[in-house]
JSON list of C-alpha atoms in Angstrom, two decimals:
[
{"chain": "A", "resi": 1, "resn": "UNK", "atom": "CA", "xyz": [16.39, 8.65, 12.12]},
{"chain": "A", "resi": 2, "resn": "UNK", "atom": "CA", "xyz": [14.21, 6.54, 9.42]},
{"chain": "A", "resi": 3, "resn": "UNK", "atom": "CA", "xyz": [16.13, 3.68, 9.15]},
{"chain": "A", "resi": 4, "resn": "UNK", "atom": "CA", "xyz": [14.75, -0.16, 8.98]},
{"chain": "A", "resi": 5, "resn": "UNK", "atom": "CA", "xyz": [17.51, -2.39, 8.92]},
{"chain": "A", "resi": 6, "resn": "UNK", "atom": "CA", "xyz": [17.01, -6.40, 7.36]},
{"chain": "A", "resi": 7, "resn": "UNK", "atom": "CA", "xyz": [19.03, -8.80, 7.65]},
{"chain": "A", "resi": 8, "resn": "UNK", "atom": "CA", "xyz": [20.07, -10.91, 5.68]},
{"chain": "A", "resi": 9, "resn": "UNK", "atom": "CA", "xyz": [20.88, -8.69, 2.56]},
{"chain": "A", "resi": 10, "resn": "UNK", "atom": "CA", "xyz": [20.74, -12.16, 0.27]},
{"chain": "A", "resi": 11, "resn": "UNK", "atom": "CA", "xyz": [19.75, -15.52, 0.81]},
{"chain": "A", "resi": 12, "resn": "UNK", "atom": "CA", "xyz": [20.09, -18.33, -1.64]},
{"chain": "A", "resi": 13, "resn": "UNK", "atom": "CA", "xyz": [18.01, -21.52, -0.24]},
{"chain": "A", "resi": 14, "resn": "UNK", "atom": "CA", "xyz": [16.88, -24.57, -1.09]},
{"chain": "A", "resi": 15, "resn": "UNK", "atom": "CA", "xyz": [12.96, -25.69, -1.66]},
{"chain": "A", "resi": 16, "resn": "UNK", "atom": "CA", "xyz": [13.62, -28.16, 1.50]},
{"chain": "A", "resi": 17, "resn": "UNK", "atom": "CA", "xyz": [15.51, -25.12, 3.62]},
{"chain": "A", "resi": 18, "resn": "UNK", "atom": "CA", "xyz": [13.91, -23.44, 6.36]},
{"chain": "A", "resi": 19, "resn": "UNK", "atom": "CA", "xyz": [15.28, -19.75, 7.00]},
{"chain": "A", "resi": 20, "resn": "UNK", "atom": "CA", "xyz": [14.27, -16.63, 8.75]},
{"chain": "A", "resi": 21, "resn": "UNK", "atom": "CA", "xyz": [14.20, -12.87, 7.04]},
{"chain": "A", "resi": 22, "resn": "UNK", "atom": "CA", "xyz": [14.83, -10.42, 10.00]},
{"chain": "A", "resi": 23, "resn": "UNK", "atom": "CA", "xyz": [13.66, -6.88, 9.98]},
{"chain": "A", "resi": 24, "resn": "UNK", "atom": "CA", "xyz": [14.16, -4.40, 13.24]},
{"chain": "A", "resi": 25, "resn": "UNK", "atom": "CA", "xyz": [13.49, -0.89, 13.91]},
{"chain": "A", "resi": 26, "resn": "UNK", "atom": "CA", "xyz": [13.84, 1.92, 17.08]},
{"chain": "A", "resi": 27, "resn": "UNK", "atom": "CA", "xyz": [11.67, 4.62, 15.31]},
{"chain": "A", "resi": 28, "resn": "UNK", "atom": "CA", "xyz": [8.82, 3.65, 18.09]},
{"chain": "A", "resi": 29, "resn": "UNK", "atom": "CA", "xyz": [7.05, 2.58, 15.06]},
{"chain": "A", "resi": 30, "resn": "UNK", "atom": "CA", "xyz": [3.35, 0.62, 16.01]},
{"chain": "A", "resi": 31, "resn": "UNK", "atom": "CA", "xyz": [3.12, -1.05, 12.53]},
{"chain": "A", "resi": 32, "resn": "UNK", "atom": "CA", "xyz": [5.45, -3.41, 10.41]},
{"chain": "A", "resi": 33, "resn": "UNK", "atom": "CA", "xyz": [4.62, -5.20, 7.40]},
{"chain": "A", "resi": 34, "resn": "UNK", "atom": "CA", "xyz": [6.05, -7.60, 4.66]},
{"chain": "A", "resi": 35, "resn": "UNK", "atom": "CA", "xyz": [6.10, -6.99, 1.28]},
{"chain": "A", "resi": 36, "resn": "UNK", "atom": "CA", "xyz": [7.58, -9.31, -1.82]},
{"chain": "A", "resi": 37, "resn": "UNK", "atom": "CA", "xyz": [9.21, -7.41, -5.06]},
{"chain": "A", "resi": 38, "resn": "UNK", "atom": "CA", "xyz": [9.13, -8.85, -8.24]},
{"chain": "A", "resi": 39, "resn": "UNK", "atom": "CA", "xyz": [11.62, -7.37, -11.15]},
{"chain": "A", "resi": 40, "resn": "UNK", "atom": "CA", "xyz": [9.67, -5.02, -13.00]},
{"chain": "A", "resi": 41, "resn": "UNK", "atom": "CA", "xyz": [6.42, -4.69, -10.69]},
{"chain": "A", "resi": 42, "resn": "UNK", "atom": "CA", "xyz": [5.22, -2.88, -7.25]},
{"chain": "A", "resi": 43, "resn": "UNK", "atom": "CA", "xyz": [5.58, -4.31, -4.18]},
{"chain": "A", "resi": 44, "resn": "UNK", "atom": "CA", "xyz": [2.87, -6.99, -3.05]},
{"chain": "A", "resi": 45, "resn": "UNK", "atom": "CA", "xyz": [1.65, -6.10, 0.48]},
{"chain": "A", "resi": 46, "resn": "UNK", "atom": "CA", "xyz": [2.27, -9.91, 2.61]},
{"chain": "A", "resi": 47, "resn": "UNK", "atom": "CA", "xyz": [1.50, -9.14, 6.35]},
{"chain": "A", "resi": 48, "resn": "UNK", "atom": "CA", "xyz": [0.88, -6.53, 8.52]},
{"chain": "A", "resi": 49, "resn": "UNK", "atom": "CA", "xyz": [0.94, -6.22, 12.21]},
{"chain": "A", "resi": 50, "resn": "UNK", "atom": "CA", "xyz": [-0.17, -3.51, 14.42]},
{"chain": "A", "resi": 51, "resn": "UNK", "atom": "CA", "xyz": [0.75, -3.48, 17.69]},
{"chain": "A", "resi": 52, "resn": "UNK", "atom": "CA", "xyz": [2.44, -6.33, 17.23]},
{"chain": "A", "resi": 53, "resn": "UNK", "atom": "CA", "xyz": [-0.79, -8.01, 16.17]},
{"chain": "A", "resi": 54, "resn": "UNK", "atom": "CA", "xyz": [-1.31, -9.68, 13.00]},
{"chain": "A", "resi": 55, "resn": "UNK", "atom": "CA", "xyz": [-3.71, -7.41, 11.28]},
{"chain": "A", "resi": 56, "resn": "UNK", "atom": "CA", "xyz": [-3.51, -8.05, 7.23]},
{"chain": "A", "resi": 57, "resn": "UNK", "atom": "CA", "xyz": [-2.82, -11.38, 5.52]},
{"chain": "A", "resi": 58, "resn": "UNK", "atom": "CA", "xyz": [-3.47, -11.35, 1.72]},
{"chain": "A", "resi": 59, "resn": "UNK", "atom": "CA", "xyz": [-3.66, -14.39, 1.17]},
{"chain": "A", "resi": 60, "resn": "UNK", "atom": "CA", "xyz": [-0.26, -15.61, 1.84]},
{"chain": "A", "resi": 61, "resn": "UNK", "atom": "CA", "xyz": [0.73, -19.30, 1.39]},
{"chain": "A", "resi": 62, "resn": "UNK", "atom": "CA", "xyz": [1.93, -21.24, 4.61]},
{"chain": "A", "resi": 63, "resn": "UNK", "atom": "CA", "xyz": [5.15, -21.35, 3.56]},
{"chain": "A", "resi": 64, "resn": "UNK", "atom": "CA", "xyz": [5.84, -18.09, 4.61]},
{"chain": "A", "resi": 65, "resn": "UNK", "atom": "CA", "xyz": [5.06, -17.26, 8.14]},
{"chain": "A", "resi": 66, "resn": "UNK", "atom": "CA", "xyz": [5.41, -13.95, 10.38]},
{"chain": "A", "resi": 67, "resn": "UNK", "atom": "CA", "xyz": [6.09, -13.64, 13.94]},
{"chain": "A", "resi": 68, "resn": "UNK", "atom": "CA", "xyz": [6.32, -9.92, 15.58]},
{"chain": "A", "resi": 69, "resn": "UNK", "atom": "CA", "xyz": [8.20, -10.53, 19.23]},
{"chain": "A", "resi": 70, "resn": "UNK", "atom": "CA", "xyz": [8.07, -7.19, 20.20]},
{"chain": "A", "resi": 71, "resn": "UNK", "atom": "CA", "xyz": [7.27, -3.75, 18.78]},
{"chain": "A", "resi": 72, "resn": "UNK", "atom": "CA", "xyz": [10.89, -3.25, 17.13]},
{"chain": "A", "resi": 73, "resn": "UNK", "atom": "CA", "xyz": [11.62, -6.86, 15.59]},
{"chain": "A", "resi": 74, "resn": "UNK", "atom": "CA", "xyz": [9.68, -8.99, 12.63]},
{"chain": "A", "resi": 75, "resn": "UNK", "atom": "CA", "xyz": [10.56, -11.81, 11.51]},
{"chain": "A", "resi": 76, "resn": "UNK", "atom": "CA", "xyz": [9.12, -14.17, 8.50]},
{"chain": "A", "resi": 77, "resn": "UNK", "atom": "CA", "xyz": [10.37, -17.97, 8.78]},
{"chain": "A", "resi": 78, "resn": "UNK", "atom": "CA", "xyz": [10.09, -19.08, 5.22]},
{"chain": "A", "resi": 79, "resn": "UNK", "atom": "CA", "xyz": [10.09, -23.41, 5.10]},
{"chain": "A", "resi": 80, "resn": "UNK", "atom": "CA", "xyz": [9.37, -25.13, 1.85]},
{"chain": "A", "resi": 81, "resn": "UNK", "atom": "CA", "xyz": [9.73, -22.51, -0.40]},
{"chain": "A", "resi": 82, "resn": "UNK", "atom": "CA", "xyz": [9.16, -22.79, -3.93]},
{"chain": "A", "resi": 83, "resn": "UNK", "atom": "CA", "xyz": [11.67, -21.40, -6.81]},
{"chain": "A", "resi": 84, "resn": "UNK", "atom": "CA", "xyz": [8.92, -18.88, -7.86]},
{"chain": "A", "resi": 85, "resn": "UNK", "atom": "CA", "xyz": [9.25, -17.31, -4.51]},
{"chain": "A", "resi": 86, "resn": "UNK", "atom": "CA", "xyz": [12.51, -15.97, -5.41]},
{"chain": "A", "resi": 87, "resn": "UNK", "atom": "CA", "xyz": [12.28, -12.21, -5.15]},
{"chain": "A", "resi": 88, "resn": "UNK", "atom": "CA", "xyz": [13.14, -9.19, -3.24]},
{"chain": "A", "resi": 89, "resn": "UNK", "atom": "CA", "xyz": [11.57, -9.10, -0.14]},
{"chain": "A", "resi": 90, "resn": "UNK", "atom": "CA", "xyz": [10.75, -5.73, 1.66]},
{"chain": "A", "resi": 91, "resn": "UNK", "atom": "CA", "xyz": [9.98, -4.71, 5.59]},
{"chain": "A", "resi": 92, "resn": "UNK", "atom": "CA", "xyz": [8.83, -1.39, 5.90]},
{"chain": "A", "resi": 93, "resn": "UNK", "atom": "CA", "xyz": [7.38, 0.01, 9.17]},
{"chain": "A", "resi": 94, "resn": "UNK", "atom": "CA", "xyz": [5.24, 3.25, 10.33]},
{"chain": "A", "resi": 95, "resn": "UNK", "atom": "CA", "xyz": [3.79, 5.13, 13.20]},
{"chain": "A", "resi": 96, "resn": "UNK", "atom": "CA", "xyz": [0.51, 4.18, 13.23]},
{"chain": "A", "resi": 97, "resn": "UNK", "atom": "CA", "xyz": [-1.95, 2.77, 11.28]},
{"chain": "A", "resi": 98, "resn": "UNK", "atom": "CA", "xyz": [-4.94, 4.33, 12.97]},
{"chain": "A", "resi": 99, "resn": "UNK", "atom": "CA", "xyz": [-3.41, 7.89, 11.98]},
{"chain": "A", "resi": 100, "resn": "UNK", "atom": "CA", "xyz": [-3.77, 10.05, 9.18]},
{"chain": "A", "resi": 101, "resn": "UNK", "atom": "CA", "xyz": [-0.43, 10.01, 6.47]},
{"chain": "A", "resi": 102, "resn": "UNK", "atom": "CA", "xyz": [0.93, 7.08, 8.06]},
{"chain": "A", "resi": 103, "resn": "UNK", "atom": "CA", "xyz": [4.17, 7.20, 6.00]},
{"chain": "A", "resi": 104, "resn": "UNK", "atom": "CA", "xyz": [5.73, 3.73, 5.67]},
{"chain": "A", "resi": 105, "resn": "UNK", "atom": "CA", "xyz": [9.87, 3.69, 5.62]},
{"chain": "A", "resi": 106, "resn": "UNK", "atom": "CA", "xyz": [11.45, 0.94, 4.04]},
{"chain": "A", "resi": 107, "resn": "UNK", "atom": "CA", "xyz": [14.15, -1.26, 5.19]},
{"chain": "A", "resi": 108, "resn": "UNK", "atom": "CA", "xyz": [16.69, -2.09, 2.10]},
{"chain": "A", "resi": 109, "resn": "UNK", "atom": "CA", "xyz": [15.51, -5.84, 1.66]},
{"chain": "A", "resi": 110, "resn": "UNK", "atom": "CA", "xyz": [16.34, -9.15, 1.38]},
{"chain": "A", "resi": 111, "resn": "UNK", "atom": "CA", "xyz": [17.23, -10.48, -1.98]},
{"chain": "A", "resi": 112, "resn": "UNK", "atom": "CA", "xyz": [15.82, -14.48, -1.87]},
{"chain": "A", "resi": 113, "resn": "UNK", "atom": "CA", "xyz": [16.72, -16.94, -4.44]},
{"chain": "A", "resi": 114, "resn": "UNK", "atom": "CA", "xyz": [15.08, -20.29, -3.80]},
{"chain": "A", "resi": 115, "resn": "UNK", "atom": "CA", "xyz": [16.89, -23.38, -5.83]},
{"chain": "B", "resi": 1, "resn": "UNK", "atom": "CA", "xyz": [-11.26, -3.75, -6.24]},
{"chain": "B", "resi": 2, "resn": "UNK", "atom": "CA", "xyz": [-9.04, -0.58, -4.85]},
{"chain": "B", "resi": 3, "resn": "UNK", "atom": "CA", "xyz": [-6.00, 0.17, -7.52]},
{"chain": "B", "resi": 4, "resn": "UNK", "atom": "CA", "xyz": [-3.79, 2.76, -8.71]},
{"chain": "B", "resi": 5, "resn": "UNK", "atom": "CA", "xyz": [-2.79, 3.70, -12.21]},
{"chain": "B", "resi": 6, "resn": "UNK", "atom": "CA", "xyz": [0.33, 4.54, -13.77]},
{"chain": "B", "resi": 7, "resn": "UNK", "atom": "CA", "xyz": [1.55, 4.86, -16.99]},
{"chain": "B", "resi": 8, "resn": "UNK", "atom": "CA", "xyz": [4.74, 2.81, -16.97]},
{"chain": "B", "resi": 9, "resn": "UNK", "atom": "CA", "xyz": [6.74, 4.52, -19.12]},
{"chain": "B", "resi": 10, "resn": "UNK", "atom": "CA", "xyz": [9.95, 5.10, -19.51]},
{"chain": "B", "resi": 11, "resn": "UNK", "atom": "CA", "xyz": [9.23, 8.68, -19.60]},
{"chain": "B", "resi": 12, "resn": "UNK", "atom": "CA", "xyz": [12.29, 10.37, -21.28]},
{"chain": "B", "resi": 13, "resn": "UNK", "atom": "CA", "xyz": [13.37, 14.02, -20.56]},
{"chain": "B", "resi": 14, "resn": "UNK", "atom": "CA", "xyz": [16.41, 15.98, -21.34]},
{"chain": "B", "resi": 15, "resn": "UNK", "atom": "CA", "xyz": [18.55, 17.11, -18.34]},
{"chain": "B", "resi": 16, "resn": "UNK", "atom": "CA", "xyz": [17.15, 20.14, -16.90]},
{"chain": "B", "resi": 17, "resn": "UNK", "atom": "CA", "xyz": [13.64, 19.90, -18.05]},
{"chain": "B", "resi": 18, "resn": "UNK", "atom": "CA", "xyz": [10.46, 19.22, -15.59]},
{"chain": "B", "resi": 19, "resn": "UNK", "atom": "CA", "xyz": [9.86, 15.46, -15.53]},
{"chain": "B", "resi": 20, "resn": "UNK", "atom": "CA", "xyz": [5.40, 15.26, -14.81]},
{"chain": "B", "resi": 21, "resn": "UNK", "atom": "CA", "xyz": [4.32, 11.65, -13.08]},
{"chain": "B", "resi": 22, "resn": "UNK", "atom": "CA", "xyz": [1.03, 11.01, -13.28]},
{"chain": "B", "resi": 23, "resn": "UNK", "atom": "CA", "xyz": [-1.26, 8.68, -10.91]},
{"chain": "B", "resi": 24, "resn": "UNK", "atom": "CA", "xyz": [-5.20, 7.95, -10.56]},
{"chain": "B", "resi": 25, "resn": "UNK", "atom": "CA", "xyz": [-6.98, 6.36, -8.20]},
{"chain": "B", "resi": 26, "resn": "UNK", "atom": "CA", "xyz": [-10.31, 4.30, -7.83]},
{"chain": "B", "resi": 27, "resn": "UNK", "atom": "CA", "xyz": [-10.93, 4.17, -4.33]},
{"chain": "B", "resi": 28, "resn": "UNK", "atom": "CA", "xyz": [-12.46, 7.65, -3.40]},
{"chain": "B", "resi": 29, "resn": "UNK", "atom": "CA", "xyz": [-12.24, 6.61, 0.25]},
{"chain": "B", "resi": 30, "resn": "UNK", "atom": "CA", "xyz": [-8.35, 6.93, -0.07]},
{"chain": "B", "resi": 31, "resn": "UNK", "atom": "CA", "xyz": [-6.97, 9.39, 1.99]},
{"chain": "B", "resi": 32, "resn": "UNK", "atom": "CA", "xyz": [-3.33, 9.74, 1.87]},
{"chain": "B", "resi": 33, "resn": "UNK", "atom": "CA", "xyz": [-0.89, 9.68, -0.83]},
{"chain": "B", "resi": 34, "resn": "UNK", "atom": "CA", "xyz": [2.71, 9.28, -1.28]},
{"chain": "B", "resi": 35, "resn": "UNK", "atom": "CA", "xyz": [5.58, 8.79, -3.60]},
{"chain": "B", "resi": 36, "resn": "UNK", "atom": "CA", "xyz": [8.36, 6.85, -3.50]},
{"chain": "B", "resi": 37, "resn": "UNK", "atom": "CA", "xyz": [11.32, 6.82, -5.68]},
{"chain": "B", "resi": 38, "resn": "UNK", "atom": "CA", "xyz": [13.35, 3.31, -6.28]},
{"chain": "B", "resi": 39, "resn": "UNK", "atom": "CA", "xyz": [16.37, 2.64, -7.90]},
{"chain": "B", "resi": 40, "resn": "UNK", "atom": "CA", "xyz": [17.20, -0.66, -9.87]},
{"chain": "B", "resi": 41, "resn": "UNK", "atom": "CA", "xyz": [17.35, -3.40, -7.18]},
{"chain": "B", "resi": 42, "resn": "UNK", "atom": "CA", "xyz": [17.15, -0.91, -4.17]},
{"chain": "B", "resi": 43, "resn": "UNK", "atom": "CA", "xyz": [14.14, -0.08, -1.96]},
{"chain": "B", "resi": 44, "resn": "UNK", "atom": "CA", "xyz": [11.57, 2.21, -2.13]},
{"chain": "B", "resi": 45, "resn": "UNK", "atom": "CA", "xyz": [12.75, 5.53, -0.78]},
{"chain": "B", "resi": 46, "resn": "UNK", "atom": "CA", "xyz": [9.88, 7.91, 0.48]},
{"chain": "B", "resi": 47, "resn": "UNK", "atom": "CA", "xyz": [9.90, 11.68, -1.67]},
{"chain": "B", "resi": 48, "resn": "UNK", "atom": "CA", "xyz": [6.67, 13.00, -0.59]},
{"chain": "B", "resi": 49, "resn": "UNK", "atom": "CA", "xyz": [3.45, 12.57, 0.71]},
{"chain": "B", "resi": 50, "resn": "UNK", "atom": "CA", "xyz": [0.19, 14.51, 0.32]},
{"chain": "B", "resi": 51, "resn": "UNK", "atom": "CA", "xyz": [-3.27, 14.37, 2.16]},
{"chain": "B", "resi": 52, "resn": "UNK", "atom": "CA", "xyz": [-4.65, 17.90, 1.33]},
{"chain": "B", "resi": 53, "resn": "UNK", "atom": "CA", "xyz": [-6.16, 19.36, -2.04]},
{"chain": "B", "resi": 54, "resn": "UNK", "atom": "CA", "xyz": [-3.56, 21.34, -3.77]},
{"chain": "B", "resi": 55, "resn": "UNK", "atom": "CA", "xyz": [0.53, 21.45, -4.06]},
{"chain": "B", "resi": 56, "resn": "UNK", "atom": "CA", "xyz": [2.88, 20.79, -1.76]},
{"chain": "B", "resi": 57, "resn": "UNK", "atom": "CA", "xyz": [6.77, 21.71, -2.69]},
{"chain": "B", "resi": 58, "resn": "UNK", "atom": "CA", "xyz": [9.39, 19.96, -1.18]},
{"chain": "B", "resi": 59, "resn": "UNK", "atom": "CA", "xyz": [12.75, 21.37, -2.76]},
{"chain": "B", "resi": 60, "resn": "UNK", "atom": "CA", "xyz": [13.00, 20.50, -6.60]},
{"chain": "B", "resi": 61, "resn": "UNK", "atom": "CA", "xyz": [9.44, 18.45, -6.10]},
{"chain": "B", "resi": 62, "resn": "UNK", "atom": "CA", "xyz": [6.21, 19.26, -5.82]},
{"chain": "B", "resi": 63, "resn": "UNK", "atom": "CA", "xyz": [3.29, 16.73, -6.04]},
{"chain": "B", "resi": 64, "resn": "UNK", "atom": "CA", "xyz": [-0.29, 17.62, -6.33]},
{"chain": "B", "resi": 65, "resn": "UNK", "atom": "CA", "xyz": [-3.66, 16.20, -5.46]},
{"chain": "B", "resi": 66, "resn": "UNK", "atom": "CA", "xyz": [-6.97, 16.68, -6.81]},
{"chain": "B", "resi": 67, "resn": "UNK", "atom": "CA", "xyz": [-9.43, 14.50, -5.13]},
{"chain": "B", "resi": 68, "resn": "UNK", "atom": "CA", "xyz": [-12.55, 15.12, -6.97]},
{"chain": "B", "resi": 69, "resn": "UNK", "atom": "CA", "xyz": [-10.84, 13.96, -10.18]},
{"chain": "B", "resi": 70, "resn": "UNK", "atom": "CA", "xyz": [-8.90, 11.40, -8.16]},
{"chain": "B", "resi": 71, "resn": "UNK", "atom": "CA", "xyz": [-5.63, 12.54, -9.28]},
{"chain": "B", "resi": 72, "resn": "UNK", "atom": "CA", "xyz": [-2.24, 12.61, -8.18]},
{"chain": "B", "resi": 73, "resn": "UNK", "atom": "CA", "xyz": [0.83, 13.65, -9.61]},
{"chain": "B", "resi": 74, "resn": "UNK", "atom": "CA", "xyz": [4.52, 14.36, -8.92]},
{"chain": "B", "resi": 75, "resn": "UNK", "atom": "CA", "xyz": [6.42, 17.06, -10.46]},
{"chain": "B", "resi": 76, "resn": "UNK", "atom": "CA", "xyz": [9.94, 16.85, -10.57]},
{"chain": "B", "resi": 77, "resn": "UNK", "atom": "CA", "xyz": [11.60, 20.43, -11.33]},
{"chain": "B", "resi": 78, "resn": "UNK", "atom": "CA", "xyz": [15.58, 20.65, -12.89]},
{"chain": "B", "resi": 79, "resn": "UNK", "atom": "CA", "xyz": [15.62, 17.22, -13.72]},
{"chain": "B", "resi": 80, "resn": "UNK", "atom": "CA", "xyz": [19.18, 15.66, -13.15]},
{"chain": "B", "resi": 81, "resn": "UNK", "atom": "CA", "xyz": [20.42, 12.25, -14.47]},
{"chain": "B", "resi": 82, "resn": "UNK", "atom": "CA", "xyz": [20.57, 11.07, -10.85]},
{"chain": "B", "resi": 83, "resn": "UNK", "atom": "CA", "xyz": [16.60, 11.64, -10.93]},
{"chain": "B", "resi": 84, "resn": "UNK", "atom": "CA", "xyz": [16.61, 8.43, -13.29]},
{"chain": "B", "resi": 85, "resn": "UNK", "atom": "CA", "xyz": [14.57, 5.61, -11.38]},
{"chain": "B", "resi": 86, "resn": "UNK", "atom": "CA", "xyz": [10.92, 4.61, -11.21]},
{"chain": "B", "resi": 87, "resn": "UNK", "atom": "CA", "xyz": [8.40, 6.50, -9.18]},
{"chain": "B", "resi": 88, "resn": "UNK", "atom": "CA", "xyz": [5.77, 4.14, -7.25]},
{"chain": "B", "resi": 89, "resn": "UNK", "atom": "CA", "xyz": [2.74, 6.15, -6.30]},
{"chain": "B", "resi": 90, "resn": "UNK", "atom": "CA", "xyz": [0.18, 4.78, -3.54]},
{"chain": "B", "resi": 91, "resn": "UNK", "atom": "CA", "xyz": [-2.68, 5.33, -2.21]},
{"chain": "B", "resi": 92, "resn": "UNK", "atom": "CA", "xyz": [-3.87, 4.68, 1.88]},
{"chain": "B", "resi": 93, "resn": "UNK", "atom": "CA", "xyz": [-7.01, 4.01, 2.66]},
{"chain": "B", "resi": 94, "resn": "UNK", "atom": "CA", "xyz": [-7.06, 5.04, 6.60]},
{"chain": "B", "resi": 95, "resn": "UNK", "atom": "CA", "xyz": [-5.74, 2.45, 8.17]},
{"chain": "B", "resi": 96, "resn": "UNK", "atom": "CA", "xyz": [-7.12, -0.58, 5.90]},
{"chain": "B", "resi": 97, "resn": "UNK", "atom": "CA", "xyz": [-5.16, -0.30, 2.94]},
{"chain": "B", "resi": 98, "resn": "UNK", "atom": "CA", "xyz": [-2.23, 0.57, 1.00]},
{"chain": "B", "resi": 99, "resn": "UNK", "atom": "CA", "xyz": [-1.88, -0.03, -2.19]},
{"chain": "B", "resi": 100, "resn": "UNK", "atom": "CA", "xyz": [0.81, 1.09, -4.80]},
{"chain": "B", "resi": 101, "resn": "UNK", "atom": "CA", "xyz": [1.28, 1.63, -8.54]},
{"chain": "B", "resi": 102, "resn": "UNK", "atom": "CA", "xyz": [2.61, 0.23, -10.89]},
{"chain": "B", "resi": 103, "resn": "UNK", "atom": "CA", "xyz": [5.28, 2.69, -11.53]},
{"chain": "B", "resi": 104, "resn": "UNK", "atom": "CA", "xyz": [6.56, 5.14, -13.92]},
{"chain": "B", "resi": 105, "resn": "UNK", "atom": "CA", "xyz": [10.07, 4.86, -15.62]},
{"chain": "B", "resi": 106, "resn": "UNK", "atom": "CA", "xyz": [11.97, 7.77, -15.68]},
{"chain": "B", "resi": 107, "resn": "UNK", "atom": "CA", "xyz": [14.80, 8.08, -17.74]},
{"chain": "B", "resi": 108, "resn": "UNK", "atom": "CA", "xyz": [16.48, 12.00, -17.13]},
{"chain": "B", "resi": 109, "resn": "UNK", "atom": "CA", "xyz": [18.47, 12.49, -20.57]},
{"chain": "B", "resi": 110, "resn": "UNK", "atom": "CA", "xyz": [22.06, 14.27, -20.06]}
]
């Protein structure tokens, strides 16, 4: 089983809003990360946590902010969001970042529209 | 700065036919590479990935990988309309980095 579920599938907020994006996954996956999707172009790597520790951050505004509780579950509270924001916004997770191939598996995604 | 290059298409090819993707990288330290197939306003779905020199052949697909010319591509055999959908290649850098294309169009002709 590959499967990384997300909830909510859409969110429509406003820039005053705060909301969480919820990702989860029982693949005994070590590594989770965020990504954000723009129409027509790749998706940006956000966070990453290994072993439910924060290990990448490019560069992310404070507006968006991760949490990993455990090793299944990440979350990414999003307060004061801007409408540029708006986007498609990916989990994906994998075994292990300290192994060779680590194939990421993505979750279906969130589609956020900020007002 | 690490990237990967695609050409972005659309690549058009008539049902049937073998549909080539193409994919270099500038980061010679990279060590694994995959492709992913996504469909308008769905995720990225994993196809294959490849670590070693050479072909690997998964069913209609085979990608190869030549690392001294820092080259990857994805060859899609029997091409079917359903195949339409833009192919993201990346690039991992062992545990530091992971970093995808831009994409290729693909546009399967019936």
């Amino acid at each position: 089983d590959t499967e990384v579920t997300q909830t909510p599938k859409h969110l429509v907020m406003g820039m005053t809003n705060k909301k969480s994006l919820k990702c989860e996954q029982h693949m005994g996956h070590r590594a989770m990360y965020w990504y954000k999707q723009k129409a027509k172009k790749p998706p940006e790597l956000m966070f990453v946590y290994s072993y439910e520790k924060l290990s990448i951050n490019e560069s992310v505004p404070s507006r968006f902010s991760p949490e990993c509780p455990n090793s299944s579950l990440l979350n990414l509270h999003l307060h004061a969001l801007q409408p540029e924001d708006s986007a498609l916004y990916l989990c994906a997770s994998s075994q292990d970042r300290n192994s060779g191939a680590d194939t990421q598996y993505f979750g279906p995604g969130t589609r956020l529209t900020v007002l | 700065q690490k990237e990967v290059e695609q050409n972005s298409g659309p690549l058009s090819v008539p049902e049937g036919a073998i549909a080539s993707l193409n994919c270099t990288y500038s980061d010679r330290g990279s060590q694994s590479f995959f492709w992913y197939r996504q469909y308008s306003g769905k995720s990225p779905e994993l196809i294959m990935f490849i670590y070693s020199n050479g072909d690997k052949e998964d069913g209609r697909f085979t990608a190869q990988l030549n690392k001294a010319s820092q080259y990857v591509s994805l060859l899609i055999r029997d091409s079917q309309p359903s195949d339409s959908a833009t192919y993201l290649c990346a690039a991992d850098l062992y545990g530091q980095n992971f970093v995808f294309g831009p994409g290729t169009r693909l546009s399967v002709l019936p």
